[in-house]
Coordinates of C-alpha atoms and ligand atoms in Angstrom, one line a residue:
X1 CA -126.4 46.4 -114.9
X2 CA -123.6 44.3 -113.9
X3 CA -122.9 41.5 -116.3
X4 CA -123.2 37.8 -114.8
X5 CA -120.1 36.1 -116.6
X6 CA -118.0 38.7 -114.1
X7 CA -115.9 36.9 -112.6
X8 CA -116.6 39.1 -109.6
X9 CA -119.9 37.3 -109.3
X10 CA -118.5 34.2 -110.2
X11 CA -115.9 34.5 -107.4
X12 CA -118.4 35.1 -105.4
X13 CA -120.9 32.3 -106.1
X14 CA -118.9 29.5 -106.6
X15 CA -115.4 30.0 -104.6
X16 CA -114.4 26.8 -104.8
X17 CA -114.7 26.0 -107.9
X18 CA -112.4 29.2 -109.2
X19 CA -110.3 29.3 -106.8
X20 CA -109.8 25.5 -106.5
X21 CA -108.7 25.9 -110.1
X22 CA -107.1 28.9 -110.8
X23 CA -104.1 27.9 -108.5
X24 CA -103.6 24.7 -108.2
X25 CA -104.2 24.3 -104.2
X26 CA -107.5 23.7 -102.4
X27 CA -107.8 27.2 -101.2
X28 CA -111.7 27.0 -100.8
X29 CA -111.6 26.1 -97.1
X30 CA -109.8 29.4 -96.4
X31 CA -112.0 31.4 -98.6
X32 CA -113.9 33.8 -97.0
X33 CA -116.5 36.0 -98.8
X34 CA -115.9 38.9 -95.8
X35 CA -112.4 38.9 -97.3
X36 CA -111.6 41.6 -99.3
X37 CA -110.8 42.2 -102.9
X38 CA -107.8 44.8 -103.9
X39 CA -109.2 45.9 -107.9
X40 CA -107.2 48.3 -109.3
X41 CA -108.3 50.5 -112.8
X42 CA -105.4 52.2 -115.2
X43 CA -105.9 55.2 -117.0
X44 CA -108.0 54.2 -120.1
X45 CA -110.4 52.2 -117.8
X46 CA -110.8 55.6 -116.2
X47 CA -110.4 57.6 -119.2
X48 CA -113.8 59.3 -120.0
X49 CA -117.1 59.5 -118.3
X50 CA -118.3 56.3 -120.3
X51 CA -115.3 54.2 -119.3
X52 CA -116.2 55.2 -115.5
X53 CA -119.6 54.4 -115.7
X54 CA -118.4 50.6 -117.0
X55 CA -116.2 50.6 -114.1
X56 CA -119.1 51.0 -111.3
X57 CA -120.6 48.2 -113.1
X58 CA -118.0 46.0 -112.9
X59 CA -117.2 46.9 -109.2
X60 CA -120.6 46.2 -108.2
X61 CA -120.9 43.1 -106.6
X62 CA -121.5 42.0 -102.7
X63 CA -118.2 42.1 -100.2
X64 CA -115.4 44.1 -99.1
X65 CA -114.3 45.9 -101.9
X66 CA -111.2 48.2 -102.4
X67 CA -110.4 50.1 -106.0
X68 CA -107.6 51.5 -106.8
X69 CA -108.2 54.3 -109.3
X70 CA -104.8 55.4 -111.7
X71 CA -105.3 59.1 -113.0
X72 CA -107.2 59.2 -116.7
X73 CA -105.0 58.1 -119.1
X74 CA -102.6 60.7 -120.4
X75 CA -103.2 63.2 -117.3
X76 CA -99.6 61.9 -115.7
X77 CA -98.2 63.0 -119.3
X78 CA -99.5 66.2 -119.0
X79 CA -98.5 66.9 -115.4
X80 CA -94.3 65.8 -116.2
X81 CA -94.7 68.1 -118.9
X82 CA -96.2 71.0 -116.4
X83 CA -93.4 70.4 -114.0
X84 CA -90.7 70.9 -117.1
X85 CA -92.2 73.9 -118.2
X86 CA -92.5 75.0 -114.7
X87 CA -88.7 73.7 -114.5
X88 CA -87.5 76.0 -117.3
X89 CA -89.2 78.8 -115.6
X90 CA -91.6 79.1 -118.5
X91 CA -94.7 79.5 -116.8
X92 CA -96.7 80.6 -119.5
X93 CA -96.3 77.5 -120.8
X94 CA -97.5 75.9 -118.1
X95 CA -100.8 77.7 -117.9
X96 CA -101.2 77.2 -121.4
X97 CA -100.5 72.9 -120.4
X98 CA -103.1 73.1 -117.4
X99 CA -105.4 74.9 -119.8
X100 CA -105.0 72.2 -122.0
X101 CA -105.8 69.2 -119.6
X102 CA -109.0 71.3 -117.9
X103 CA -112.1 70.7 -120.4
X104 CA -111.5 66.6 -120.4
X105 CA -112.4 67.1 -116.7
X106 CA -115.2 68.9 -117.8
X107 CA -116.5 67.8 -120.4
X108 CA -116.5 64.3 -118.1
X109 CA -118.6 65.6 -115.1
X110 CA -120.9 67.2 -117.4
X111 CA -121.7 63.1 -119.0
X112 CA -121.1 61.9 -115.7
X113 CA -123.6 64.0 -113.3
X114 CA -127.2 64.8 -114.9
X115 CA -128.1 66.1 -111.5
X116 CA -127.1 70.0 -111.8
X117 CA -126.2 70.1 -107.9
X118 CA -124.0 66.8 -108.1
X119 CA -122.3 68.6 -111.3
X120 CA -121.8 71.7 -109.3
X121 CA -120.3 70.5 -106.6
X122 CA -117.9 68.0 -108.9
X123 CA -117.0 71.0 -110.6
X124 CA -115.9 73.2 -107.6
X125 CA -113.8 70.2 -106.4
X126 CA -112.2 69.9 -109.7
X127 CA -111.7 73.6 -110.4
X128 CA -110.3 73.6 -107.0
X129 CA -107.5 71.2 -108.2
X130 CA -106.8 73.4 -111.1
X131 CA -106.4 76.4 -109.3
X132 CA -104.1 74.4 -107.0
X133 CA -102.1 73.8 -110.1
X134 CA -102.2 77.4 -111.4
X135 CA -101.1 78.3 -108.5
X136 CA -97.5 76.8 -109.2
X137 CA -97.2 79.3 -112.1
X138 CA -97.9 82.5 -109.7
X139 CA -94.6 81.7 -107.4
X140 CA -91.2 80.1 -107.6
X141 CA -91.3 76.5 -108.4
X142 CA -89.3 73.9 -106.4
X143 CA -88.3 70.4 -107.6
X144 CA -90.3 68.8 -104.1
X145 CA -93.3 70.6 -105.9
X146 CA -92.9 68.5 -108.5
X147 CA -94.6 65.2 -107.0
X148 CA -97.4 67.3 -105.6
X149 CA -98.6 68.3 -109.2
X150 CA -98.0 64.5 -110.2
X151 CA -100.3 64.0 -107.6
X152 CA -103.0 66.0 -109.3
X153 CA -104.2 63.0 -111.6
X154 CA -105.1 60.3 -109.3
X155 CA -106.7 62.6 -106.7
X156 CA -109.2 64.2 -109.6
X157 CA -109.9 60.7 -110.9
X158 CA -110.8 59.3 -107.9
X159 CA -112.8 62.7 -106.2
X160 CA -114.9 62.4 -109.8
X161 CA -115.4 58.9 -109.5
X162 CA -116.5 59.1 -106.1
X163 CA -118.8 61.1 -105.9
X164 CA -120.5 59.7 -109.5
X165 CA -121.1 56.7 -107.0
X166 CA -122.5 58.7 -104.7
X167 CA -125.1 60.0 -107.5
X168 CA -126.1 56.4 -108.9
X169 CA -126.4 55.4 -104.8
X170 CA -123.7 53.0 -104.3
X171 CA -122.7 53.3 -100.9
X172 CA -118.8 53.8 -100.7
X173 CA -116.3 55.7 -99.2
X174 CA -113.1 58.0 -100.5
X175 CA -109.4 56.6 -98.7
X176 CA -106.6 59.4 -99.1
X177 CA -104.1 57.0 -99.8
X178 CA -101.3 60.1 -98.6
X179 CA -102.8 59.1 -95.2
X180 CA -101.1 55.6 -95.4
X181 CA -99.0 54.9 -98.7
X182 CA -95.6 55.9 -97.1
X183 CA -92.0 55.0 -99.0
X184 CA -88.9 54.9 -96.9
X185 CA -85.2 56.4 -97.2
X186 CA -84.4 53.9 -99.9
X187 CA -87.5 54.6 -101.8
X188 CA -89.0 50.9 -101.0
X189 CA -92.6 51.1 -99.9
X190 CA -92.9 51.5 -95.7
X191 CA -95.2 48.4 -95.6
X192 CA -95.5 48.7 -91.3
X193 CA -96.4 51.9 -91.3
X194 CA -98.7 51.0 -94.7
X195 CA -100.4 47.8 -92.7
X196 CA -100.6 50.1 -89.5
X197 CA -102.5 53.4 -91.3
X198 CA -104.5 51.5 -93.6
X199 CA -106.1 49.0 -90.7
X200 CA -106.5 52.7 -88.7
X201 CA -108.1 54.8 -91.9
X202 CA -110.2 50.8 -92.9
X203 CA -111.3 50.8 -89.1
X204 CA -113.3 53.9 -90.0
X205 CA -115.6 52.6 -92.8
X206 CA -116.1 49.0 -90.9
X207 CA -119.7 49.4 -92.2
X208 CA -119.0 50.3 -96.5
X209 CA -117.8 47.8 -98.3
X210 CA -116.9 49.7 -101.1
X211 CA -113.8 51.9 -100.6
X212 CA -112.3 53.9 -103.2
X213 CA -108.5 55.2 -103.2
X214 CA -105.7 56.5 -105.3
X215 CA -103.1 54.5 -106.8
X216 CA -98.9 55.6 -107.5
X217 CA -99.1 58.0 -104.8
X218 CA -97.9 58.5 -101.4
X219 CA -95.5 60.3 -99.4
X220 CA -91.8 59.8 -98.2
X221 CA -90.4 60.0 -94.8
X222 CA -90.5 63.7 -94.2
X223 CA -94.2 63.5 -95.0
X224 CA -94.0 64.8 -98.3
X225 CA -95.8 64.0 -100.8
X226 CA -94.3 61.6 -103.4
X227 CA -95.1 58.4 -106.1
X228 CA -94.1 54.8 -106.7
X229 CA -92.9 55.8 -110.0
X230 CA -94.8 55.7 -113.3
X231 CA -97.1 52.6 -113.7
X232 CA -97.3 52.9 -109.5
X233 CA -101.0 52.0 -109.3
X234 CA -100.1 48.3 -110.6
X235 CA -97.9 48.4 -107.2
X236 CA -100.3 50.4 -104.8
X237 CA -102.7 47.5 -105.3
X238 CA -100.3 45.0 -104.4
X239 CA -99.0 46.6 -101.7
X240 CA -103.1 47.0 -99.8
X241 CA -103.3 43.6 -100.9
X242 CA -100.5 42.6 -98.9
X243 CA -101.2 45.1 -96.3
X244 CA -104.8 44.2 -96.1
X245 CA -104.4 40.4 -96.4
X246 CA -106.8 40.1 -99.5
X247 CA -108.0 37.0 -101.0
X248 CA -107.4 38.1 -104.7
X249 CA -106.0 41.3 -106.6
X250 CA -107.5 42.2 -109.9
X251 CA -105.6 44.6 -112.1
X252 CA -108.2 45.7 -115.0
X253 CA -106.6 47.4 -117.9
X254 CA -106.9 47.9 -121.5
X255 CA -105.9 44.1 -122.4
X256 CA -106.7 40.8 -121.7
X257 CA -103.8 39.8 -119.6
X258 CA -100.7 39.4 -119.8
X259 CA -99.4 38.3 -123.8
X260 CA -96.7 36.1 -124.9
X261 CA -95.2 39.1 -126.6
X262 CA -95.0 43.1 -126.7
X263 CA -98.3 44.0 -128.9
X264 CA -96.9 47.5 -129.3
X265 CA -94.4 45.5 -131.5
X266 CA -95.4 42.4 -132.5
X267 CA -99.0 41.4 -134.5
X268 CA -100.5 38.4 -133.6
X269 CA -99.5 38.3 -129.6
X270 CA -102.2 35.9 -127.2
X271 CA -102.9 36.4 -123.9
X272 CA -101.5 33.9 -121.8
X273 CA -104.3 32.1 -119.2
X274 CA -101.5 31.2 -115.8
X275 CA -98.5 32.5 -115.0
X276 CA -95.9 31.7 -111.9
X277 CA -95.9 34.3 -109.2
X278 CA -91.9 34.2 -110.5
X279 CA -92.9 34.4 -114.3
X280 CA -94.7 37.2 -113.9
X281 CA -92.0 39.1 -112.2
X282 CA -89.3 38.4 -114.4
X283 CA -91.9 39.9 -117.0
X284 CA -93.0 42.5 -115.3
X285 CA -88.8 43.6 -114.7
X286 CA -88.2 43.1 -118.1
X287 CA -90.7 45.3 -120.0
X288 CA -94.1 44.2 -119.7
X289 CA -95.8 47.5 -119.4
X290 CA -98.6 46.1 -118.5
X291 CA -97.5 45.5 -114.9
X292 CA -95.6 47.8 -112.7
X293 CA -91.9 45.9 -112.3
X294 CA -92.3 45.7 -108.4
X295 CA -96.0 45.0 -108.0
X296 CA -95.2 41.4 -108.0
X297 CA -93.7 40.8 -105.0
X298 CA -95.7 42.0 -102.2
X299 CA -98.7 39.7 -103.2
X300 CA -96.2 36.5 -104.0
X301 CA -95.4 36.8 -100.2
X302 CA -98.5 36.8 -99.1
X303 CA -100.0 33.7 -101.7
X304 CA -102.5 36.2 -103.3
X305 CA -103.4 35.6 -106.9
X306 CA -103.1 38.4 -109.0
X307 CA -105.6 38.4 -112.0
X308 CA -105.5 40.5 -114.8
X309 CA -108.6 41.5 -116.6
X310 CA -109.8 43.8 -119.4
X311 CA -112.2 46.5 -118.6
X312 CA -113.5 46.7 -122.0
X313 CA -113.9 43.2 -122.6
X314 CA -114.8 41.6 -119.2
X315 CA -115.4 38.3 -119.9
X316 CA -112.8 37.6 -121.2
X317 CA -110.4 35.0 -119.0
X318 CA -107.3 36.9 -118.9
X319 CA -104.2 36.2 -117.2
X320 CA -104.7 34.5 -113.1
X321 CA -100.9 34.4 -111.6
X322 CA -100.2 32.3 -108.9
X323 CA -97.3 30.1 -107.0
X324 CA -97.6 27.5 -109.6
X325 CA -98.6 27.7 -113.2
X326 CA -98.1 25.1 -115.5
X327 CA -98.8 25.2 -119.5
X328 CA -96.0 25.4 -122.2
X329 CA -92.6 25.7 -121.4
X330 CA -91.8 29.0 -122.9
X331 CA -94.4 31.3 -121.9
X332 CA -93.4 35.1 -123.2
X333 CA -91.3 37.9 -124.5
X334 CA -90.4 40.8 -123.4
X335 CA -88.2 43.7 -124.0
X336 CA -86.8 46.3 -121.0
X337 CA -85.3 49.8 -123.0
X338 CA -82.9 52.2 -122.0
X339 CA -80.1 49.6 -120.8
X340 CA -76.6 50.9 -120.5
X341 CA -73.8 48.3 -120.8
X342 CA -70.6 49.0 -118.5
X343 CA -67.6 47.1 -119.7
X344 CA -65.2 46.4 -117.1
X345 CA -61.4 45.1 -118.0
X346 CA -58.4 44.6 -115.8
X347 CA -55.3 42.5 -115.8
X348 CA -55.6 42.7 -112.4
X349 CA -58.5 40.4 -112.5
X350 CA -56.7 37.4 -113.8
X351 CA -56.8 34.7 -111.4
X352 CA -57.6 37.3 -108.0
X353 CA -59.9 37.2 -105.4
X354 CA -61.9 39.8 -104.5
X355 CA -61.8 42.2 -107.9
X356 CA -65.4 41.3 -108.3
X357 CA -66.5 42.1 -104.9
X358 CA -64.9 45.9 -105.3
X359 CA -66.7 46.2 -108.4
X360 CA -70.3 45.4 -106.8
X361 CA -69.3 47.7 -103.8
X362 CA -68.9 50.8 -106.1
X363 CA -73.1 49.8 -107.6
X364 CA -73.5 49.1 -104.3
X365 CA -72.6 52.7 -102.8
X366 CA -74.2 54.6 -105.5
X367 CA -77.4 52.0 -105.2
X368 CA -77.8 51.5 -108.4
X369 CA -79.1 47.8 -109.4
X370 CA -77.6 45.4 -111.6
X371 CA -79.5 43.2 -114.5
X372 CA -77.3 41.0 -116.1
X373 CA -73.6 40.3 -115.8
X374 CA -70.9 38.5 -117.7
X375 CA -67.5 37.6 -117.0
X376 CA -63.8 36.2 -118.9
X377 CA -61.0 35.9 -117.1
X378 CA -60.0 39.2 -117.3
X379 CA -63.0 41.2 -118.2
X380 CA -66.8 42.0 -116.9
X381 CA -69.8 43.1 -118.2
X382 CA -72.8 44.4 -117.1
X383 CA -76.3 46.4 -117.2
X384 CA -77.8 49.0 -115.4
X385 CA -81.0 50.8 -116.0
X386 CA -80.5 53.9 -113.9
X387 CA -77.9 56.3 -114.8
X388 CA -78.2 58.5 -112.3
X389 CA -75.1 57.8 -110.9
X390 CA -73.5 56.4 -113.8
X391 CA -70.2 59.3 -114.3
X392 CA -69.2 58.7 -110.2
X393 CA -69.6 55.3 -110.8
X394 CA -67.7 55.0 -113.5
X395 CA -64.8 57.6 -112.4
X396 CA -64.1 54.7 -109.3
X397 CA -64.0 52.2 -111.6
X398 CA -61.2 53.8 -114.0
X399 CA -59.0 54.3 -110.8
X400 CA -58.3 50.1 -111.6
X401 CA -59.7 49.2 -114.5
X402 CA -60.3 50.0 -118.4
X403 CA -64.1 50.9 -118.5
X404 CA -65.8 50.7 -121.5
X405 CA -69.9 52.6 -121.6
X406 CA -72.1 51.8 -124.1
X407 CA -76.3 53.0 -124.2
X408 CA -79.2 52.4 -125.8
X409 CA -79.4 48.9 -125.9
X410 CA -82.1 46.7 -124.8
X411 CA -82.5 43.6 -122.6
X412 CA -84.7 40.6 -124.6
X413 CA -85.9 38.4 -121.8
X414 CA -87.6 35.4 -122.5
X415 CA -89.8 33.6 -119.8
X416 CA -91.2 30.0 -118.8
X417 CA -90.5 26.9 -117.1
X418 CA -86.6 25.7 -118.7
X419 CA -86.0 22.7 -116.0
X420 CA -82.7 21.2 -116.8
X421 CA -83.6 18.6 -118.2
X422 CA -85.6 19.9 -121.1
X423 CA -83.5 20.0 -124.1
X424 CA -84.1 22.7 -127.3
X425 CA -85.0 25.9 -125.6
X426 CA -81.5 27.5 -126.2
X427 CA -81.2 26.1 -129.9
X428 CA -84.5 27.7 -130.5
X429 CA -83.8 31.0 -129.3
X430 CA -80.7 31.3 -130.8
X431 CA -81.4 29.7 -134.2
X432 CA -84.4 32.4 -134.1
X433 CA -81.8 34.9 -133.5
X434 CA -79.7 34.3 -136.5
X435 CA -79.5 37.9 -138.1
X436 CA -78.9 39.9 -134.6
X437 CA -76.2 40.7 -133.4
X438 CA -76.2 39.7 -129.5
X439 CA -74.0 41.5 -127.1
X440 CA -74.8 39.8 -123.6
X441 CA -76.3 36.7 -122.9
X442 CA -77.5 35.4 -119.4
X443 CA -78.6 31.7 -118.7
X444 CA -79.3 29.6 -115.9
X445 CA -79.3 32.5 -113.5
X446 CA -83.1 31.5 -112.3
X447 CA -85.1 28.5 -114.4
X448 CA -87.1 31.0 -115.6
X449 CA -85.7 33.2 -117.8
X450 CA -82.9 33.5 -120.2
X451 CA -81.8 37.2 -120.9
X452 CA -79.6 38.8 -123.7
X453 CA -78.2 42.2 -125.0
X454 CA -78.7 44.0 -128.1
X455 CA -78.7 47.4 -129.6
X456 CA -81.9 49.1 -129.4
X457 CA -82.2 49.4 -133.3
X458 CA -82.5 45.3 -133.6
X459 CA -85.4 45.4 -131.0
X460 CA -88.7 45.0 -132.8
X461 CA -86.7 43.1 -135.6
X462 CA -85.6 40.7 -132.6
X463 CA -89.0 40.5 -130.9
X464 CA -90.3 39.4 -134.5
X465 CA -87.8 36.9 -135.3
X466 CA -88.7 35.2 -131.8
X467 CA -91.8 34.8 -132.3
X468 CA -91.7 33.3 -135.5
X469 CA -89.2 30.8 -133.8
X470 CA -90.4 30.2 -130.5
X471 CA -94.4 30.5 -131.0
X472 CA -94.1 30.0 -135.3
X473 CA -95.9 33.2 -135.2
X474 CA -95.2 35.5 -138.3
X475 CA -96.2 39.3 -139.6
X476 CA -94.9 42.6 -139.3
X477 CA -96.4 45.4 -137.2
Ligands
ADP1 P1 -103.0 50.9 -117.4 O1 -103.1 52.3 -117.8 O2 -104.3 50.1 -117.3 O3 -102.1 50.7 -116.3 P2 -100.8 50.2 -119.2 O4 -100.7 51.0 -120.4 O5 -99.8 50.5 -118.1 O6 -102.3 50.1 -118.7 O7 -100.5 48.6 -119.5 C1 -101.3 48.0 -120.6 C2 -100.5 48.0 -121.8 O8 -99.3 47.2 -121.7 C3 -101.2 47.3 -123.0 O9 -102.1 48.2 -123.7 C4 -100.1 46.9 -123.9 O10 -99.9 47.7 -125.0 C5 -98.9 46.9 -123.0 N1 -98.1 45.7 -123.0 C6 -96.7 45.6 -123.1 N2 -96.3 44.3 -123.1 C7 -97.5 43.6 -122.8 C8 -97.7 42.2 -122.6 N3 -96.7 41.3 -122.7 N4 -99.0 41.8 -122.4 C9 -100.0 42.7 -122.4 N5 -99.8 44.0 -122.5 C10 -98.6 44.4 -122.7
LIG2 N1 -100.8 57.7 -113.3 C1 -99.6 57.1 -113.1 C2 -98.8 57.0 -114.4 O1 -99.4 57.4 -115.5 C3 -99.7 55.8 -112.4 C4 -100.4 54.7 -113.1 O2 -101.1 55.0 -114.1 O3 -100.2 53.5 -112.7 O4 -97.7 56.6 -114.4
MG3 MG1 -100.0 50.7 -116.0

């Protein structure tokens, strides 16, 4: 039975009183329980029959409901790891791979259904999937094949999961989200054509408030099938939330909320009750795995609060992020990997116009984003994340300059409220930094986060040391 302390429940019953508080604005009058709710579940809140069961509890409460279901945890693994063996044209290899992942399905209808038709008919579905993915080792593999066997998880999660609530009775529905999830050219979600299909495939379940779709996937302008990149449910949910105009997004995971630090890395870490819409995103960019780095945005435009919650330990507050948080000034840590500095130096730049402005064209043409930057007089730094492009870019570059490429570093970023007129926050950071060696260091860019370099071999070591400065938090992990 559903718990009462969910907030679901508590939403629900007393809307003004959450939401009145949670944000900071009055938003009671506006509230209206026929509004829907975007919740989406990652993979370990998915992750075995018992975990699924917990989540049909906790979606179980009255109003317009849509979950977003990630694949079970460790399936998306398995599938990249299909697709290189399928890559290297070892395709025993890959049966042996989708041999592997098969009896976790299993093994989870047969917990899941104790009715021996519902368990038949789960199974066919599901062995239908892995015969689909079988059959990638019978022909020649092509790398567009690749996102439809990354599509593989979320579909069997969400099939399994659906019809489980069809065999403990709660009335819902199954939204393919490859009928409206949609990227265009330049990889950015399609959000017209996503508000346009998902009001058309919504407008056909006017009457079930529970509706059940897939998160990370969706297809690309030629109709193909395609993702949002790893960690893509986080941004699915955002994205319906925006599309749909929901009143609040809950992202359930294995944590609760976001924490003032990387837990991977550092012992001790709290979760932190409100964040800024603007917080959040900065944290999210710069390594919080716990949110997808884009899924921010969408609901900041729209004003919907984004909650994070832990499936396994519902009651728990967790993290509500909104337009305005308040609380200490320096909120978090976090730490983005697998940063490549590009050192840029020219005498040509000495007191001229327009040398910086040729250097952002040649990121610009090979769309490749830049984090942080620094400049001298006659030198520039700066970060990327993507080297895709990185040898054309930097051939252009050497026809004027001296270019320098360093990788493996990583960007720290620490995140709050630094107004101006605070004093300490940078002698803090820095004092806490004493034995690391920084390479980059970016400040006053945006009041909320100050950003600097390092090797990737001083990362835990620098993550450890802030803590101890910043929050006068100690241990090892
Ligand atoms: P899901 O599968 O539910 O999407 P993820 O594994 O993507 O879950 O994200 C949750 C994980 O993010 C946590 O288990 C935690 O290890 C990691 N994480 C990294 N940084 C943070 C942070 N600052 N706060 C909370 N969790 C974090
Ligand atoms: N299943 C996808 C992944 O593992 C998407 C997600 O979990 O958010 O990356
Ligand atoms: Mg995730």
């Amino acid at each position: 039975m559903i718990n009462c302390c969910c907030k679901n429940y508590f939403i629900y019953f007393c809307p003004k009183v959450l939401i009145s508080c949670t944000d900071g604005t009055d938003r009671s009058i506006r509230f209206n329980p026929e509004q829907m709710k975007v919740l989406k579940f990652g993979g370990t809140s998915v992750g075995s029959a018992e975990r699924m069961k917990r989540v049909a509890e906790l979606i179980n409460f009255p109003g317009k409901r849509l979950v977003v279901l990630s694949a079970m945890s460790g399936t998306t693994d398995q599938l990249v790891k299909i697709n290189q063996a399928l890559g290297r044209k070892e395709n025993k290899e890959a049966v042996k791979l989708i041999r592997e992942l098969e009896p976790r399905y299993f093994n989870t209808i047969e917990s899941l259904f104790k009715n021996k038709e519902q368990a038949a008919k789960a199974s066919e579905i599901i062995r239908g999937h892995f015969d689909f993915l079988l059959s990638f080792t019978q022909d020649v593999f092509t790398i567009e094949e690749e996102k439809t066997v990354l599509a593989e998880g979320e579909l069997m999660t969400t099939e399994i999961f659906q019809l489980y609530l069809e065999a403990i009775k709660m009335p819902s529905a199954l939204l393919p989200a490859l009928n409206f999830m949609r990227i265009n050219e330049n990889s950015e979600p399609d959000m017209p054509y996503i508000e346009k299909h998902l009001k058309k495939e919504l407008s056909k379940h006017l009457h079930t408030e529970l509706l059940i779709t897939q998160g990370y996937i969706c297809r690309n302008p030629f109709g193909q099938v395609d993702n949002l990149k790893r960690g893509g449910s986080d941004y699915t949910a955002s994205l319906l939330g925006a599309a749909a105009g929901a009143d609040e997004i809950q992202i359930w995971t294995d944590i609760d909320g976001m924490h003032n630090n990387d837990p991977r890395y550092v012992p001790g870490t709290y979760p932190i009750a409100e964040l800024s819409f603007d917080e959040a995103e900065e944290l999210a960019y710069f390594g919080a795995k716990i949110l997808h780095p884009a899924c921010i945005l969408p609901a900041q435009k729209k004003n919907i609060p984004v909650r994070l919650l832990n499936t396994l330990q519902p009651d728990a507050m967790g993290t509500v992020i909104t337009q305005k948080a308040g609380g200490e000034a320096i909120k978090a840590i976090a730490a983005k990997d697998d940063i490549t500095v590009i050192k840029i130096k020219s005498e040509r730049m000495l007191m001229a116009y327009g040398f910086l402005r040729n250097v952002f064209e040649v990121f610009e043409r090979y769309k490749t984003p830049i984090d942080m930057i620094a400049t001298s007089e006659v030198a520039v730094s700066l970060t990327i994340d993507n080297n895709t492009h990185l040898d054309p870019i930097v051939k252009e570059l050497k026809s004027y300059a001296t270019v320098d490429v360093e990788t493996n570093q990583v960007i720290i970023c620490i995140v709050g409220d630094f107004l101006a007129e605070k004093h300490g926050y940078a002698m803090k950071i820095f004092d806490s930094l004493a034995q690391i060696p920084i390479r980059m260091i970016s400040y006053g860019g945006s009041k909320n986060n100050i950003s600097l370099l390092i090797g990737a071999e001083y990362k835990k070591a620098a993550l450890l040391a802030l803590n101890k400065g910043i929050f006068q938090l100690g241990g090892q992990k």
